[in-house]
CSV table of C-alpha atoms (C1' of nucleotides) in Angstrom, one decimal:
chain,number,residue,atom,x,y,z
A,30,UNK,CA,0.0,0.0,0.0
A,31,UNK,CA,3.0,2.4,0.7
A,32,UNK,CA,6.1,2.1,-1.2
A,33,UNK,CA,9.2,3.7,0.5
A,34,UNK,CA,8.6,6.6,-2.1
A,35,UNK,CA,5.4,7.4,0.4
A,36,UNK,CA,6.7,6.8,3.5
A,37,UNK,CA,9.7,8.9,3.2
A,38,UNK,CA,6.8,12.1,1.9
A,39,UNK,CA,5.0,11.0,5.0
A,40,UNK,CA,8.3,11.6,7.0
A,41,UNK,CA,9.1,15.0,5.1
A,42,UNK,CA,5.5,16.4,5.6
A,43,UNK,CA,5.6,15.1,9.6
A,44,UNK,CA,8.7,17.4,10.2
A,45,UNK,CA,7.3,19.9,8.2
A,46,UNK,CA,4.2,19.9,6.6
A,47,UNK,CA,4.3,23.2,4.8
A,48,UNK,CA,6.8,22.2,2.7
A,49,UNK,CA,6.3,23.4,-0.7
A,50,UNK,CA,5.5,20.6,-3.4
A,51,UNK,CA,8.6,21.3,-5.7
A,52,UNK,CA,10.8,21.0,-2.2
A,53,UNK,CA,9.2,17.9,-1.3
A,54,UNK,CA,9.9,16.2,-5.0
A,55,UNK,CA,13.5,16.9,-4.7
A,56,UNK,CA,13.7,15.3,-1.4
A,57,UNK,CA,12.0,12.0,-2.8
A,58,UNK,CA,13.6,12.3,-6.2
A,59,UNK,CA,10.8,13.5,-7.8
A,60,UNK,CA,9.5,16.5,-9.7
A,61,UNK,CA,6.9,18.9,-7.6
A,62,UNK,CA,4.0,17.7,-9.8
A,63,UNK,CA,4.7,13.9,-9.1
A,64,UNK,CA,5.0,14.5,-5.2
A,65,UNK,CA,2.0,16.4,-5.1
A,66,UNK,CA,0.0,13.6,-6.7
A,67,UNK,CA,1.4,11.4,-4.4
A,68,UNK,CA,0.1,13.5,-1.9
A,69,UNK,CA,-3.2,13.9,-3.2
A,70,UNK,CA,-3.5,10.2,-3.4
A,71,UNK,CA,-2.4,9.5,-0.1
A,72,UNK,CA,-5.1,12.3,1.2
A,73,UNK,CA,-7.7,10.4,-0.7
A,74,UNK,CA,-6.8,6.9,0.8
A,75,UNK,CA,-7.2,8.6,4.5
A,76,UNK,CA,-3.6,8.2,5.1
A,77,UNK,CA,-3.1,11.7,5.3
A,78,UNK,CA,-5.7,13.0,7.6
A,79,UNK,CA,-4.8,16.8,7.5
A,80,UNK,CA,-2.5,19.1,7.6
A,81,UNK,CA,-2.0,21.0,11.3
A,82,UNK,CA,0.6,22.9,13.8
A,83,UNK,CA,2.4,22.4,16.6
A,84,UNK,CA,1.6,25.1,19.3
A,85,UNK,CA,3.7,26.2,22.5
A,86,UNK,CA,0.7,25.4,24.9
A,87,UNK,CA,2.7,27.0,27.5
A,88,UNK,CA,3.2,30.3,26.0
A,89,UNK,CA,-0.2,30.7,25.3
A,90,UNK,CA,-1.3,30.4,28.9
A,91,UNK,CA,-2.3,26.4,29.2
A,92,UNK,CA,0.7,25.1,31.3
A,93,UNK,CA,-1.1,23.0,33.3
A,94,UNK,CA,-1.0,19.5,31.2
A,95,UNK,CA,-2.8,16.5,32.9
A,96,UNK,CA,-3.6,13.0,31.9
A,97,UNK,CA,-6.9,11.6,34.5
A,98,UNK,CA,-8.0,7.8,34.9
A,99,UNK,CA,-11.7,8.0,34.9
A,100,UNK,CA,-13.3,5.4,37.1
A,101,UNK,CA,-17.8,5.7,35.8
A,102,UNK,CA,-20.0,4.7,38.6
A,103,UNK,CA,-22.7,4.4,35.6
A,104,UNK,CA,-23.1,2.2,32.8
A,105,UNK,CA,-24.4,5.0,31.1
A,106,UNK,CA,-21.3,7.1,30.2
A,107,UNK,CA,-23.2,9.4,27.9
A,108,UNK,CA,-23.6,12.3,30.7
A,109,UNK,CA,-19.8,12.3,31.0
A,110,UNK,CA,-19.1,12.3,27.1
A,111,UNK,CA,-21.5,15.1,27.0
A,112,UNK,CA,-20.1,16.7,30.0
A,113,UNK,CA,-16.7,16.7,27.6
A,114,UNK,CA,-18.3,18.2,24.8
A,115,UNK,CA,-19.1,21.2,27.1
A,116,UNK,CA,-15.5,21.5,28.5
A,117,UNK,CA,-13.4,20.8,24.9
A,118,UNK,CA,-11.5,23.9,25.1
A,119,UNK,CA,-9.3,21.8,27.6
A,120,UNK,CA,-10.2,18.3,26.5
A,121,UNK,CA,-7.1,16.8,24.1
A,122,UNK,CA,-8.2,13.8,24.3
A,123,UNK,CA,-10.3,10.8,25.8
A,124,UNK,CA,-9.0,7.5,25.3
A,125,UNK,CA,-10.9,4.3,26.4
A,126,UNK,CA,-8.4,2.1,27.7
A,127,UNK,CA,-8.5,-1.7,29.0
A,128,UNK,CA,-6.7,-1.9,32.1
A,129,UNK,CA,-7.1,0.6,35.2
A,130,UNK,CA,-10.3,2.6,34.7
A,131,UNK,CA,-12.3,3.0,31.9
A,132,UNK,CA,-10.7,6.5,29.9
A,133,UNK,CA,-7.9,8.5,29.8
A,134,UNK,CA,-8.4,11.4,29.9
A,135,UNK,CA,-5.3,14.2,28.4
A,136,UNK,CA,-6.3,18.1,29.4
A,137,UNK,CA,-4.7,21.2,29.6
A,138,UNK,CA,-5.2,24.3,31.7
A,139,UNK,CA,-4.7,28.3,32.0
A,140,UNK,CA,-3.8,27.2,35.5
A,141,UNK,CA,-4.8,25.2,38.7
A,142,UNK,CA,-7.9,27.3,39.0
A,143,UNK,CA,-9.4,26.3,36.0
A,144,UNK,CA,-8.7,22.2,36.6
A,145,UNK,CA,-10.0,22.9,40.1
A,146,UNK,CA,-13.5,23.6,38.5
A,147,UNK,CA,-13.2,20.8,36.3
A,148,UNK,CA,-12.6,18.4,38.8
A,149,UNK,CA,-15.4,19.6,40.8
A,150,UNK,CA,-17.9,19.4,37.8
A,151,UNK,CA,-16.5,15.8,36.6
A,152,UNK,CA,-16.7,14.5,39.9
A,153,UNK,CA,-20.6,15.3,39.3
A,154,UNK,CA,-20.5,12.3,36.5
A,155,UNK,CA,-17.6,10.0,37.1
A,156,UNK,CA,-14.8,9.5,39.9
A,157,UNK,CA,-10.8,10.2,38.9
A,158,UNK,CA,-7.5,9.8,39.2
A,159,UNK,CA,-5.2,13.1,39.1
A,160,UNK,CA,-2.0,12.7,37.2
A,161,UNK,CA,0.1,16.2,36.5
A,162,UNK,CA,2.6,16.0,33.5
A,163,UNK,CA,5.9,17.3,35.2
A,164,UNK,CA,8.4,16.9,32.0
A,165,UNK,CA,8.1,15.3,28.2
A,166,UNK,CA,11.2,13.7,27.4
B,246,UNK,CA,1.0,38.7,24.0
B,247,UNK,CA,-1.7,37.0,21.6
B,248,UNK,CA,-4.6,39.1,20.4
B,249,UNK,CA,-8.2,37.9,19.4
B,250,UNK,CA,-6.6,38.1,15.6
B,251,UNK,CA,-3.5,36.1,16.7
B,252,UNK,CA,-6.0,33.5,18.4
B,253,UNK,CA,-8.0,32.7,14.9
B,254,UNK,CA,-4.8,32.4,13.1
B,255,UNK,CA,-3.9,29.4,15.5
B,256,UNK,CA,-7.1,28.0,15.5
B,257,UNK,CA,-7.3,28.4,11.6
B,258,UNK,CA,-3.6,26.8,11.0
B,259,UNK,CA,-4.6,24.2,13.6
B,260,UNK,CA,-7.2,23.1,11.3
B,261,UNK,CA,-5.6,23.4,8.1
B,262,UNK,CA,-1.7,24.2,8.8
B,263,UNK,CA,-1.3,24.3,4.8
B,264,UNK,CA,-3.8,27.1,4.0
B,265,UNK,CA,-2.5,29.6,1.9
B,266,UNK,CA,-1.6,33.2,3.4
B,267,UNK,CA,-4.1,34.8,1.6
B,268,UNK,CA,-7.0,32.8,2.5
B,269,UNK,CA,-6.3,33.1,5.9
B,270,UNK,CA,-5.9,36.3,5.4
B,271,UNK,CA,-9.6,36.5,4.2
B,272,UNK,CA,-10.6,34.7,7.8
B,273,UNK,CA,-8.9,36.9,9.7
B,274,UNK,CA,-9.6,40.3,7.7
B,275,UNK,CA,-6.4,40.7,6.6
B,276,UNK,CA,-4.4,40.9,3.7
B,277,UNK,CA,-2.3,38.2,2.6
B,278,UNK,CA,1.0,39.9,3.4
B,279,UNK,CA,-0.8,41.4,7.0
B,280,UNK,CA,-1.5,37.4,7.8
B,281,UNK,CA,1.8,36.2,6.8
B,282,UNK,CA,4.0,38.8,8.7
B,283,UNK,CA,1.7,37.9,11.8
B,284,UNK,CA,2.4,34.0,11.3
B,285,UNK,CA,6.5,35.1,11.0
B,286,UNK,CA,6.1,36.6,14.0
B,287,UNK,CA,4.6,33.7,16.0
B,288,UNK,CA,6.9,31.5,14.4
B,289,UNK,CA,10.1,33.8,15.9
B,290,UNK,CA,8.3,34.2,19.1
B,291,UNK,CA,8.5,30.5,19.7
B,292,UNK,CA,4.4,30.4,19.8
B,293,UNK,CA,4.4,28.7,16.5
B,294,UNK,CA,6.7,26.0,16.8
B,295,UNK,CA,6.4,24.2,13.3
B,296,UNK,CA,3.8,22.7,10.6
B,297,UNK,CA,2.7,18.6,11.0
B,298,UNK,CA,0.9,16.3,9.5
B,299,UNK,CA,-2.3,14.2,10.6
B,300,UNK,CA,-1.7,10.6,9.4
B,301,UNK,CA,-3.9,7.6,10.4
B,302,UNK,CA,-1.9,5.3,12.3
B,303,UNK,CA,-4.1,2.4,11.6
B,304,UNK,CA,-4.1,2.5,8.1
B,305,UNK,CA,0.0,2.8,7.7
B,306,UNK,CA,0.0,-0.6,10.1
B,307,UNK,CA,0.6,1.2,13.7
B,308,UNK,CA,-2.6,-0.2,14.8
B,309,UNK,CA,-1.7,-0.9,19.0
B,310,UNK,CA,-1.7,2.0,20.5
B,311,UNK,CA,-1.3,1.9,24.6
B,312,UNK,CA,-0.5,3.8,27.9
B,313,UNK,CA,1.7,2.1,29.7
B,314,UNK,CA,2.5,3.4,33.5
B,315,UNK,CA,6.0,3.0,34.6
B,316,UNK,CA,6.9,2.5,38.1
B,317,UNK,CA,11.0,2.8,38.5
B,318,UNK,CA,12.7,0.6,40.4
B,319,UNK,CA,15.9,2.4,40.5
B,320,UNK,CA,16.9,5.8,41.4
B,321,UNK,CA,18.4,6.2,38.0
B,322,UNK,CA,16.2,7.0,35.5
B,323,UNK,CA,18.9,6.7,32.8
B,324,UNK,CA,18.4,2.9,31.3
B,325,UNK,CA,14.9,3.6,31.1
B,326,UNK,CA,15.3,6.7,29.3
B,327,UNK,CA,17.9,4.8,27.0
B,328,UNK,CA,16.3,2.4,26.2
B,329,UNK,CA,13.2,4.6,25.1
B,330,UNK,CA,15.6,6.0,22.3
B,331,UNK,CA,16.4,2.8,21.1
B,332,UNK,CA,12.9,2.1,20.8
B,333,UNK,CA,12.0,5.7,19.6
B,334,UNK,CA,10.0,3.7,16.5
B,335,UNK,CA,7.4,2.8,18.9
B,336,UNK,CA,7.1,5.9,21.5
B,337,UNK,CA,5.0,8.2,20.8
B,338,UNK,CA,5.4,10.2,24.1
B,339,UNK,CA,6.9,10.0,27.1
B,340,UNK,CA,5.8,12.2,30.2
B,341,UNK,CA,7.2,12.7,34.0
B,342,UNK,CA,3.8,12.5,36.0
B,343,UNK,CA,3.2,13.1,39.6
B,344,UNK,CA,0.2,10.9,40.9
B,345,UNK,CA,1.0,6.9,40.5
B,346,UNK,CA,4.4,5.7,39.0
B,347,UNK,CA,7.1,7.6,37.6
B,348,UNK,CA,5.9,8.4,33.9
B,349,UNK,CA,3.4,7.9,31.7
B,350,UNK,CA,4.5,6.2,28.4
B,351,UNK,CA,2.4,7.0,24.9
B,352,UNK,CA,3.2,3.7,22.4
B,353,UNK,CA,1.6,2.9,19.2
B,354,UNK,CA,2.9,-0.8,17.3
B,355,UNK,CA,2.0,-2.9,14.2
B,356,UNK,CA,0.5,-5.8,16.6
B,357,UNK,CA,0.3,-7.1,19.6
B,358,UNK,CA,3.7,-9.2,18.8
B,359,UNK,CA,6.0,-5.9,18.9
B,360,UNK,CA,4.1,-5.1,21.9
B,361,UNK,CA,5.1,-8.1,23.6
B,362,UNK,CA,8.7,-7.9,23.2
B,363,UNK,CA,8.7,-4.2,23.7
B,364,UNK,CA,6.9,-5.1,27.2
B,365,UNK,CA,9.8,-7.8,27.6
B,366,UNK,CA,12.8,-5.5,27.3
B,367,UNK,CA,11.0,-2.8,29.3
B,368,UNK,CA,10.6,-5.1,32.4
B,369,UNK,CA,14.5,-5.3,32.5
B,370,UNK,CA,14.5,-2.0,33.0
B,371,UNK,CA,11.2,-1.0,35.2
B,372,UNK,CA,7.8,-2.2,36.3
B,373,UNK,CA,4.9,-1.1,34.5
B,374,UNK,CA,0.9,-1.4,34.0
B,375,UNK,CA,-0.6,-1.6,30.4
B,376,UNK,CA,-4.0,0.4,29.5
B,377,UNK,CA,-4.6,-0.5,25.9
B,378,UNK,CA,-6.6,2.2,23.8
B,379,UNK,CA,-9.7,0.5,22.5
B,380,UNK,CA,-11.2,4.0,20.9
B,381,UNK,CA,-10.5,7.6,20.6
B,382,UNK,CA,-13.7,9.8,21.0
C,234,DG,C1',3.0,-12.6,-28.5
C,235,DG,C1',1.1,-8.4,-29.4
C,236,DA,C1',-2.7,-5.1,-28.8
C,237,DT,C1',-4.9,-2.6,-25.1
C,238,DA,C1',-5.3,-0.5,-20.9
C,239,DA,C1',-3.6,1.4,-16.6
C,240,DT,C1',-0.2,3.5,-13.9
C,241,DG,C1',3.1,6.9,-12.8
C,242,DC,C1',6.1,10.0,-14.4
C,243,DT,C1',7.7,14.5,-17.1
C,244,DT,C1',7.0,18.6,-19.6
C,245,DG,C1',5.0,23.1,-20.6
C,246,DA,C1',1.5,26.8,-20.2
C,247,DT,C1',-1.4,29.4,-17.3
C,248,DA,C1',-3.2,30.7,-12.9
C,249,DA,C1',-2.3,31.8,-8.2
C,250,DG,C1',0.6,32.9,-4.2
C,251,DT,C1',4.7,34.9,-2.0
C,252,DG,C1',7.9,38.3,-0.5
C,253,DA,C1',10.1,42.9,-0.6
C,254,DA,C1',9.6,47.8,-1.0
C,255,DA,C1',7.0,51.9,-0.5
C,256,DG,C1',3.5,54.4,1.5
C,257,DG,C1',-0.5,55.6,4.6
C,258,DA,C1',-3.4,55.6,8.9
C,259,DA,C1',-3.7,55.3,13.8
C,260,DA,C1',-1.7,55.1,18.4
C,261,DT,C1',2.3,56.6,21.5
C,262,DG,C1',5.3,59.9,23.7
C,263,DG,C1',8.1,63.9,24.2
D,29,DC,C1',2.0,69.7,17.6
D,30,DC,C1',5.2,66.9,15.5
D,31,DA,C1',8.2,62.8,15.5
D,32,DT,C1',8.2,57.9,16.0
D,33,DT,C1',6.5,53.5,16.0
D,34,DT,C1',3.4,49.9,14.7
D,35,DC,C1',0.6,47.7,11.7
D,36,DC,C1',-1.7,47.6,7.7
D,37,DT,C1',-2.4,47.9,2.3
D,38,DT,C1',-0.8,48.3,-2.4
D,39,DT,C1',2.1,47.2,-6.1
D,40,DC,C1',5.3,44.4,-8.7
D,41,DA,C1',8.8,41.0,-9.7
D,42,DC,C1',9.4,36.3,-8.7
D,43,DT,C1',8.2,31.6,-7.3
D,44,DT,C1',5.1,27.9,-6.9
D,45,DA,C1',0.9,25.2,-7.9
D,46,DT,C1',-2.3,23.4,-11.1
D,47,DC,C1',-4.0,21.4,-15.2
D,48,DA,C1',-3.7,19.1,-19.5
D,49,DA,C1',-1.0,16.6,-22.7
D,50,DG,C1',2.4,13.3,-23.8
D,51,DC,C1',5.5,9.4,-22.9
D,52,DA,C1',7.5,5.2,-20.8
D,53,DT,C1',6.8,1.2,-18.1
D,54,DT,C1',4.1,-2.5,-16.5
D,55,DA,C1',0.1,-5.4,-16.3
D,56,DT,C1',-3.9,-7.7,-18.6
D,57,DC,C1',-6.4,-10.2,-21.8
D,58,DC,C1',-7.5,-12.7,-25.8
DNA sequence: GGATAATGCTTGATAAGTGAAAGGAAATGG
DNA sequence: CCATTTCCTTTCACTTATCAAGCATTATCC
């Protein structure tokens, strides 16, 4: 399905995805027009999902990054799936997980303050686990 | 540090990081060049920190992705941390937690097999506890 | 085996976007 | 009140993207 042709544009693309076309070609030995039908192709298949930045969370004010086990008391989950839809400016992402719990759950915050009220309102729905990210190595 | 203007220039890149400078420039009412002198100056400011791709995991055969919780055994961190760059194909992310265990370890792998003997050479190094990701919503 | 089709590439012309320079309007400060 | 700064727009030369056409290689089918 890929050839090493589209796994090394794949590569290019992931370290920097606003590379133009005729850039990309000469990387993979191509000419611009060939790479960008690659591309195309590869958007068409679903490989390529979109095209997206990487932002300083920190400088923008959201330096509180947390990951939280969520433990339902429910079998219907839907109130706490809503309850994420309503707080998605800090939701990354929910993961359900075998293991320990039943999500995991990745958030960032301005600040304490604002996980505080979080807590308080998820608690409503389901019970947690806390776990602060310190350091990304 | 970020106006309202600054803040729909993220959101807009986050959504489509390859949009052209003008037509971002039409969402944010701004010219072109006014839209792509703003985006220079996020990217020197550090707030911008480069341009990705989405690509779907599954479909280029990455299709286990896990958490897996690391409890050290060992004051030094360093064999662990080694041996993650050895295995940098797999690790997606590796974050220093507070709450339980040490870190919080972000894999993805073609099956269960490369799992498995990932999981072996980890245990020489630490204990850990495997959530497996059944869905992202 | 040879015609036919399909795939993937290159080439070339046209349309569109980018970047640098020049200039103008609004805010800031002596 | 004028000078300065900041941020924007306009213009133009230049680069890049896109589209269609053409060509080579490989696969397919009788």
């Amino acid at each position: 399905m890929l050839d090493k042709t589209d796994q090394k544009i794949i590569e290019e693309l992931t370290n920097n995805g606003r590379m133009t076309m005729k850039e990309l070609g000469e990387k993979v030995h191509l000419t611009g027009q060939a790479a960008s039908s690659r591309v195309a192709r590869l958007e068409d298949e679903g490989i390529l999902e979109g095209y997206t930045i990487k932002v300083n969370k920190q400088k923008i004010g959201y330096s509180v990054h947390c990951f939280i086990n969520i433990y339902t008391r429910n079998i219907h989950h839907q109130p706490y799936l809503s309850f994420l839809d309503l707080e998605s400016e800090y939701v990354l992402n929910n993961y359900k997980i075998s293991g320990d719990g039943c999500y995991l759950l990745e958030c960032r915050f301005p600040s304490n303050k604002e996980l505080d009220a979080f807590l308080v309102q998820l608690n409503v729905h389901v019970n947690y686990k806390l776990s602060i990210v310190i350091n990304q190595s």
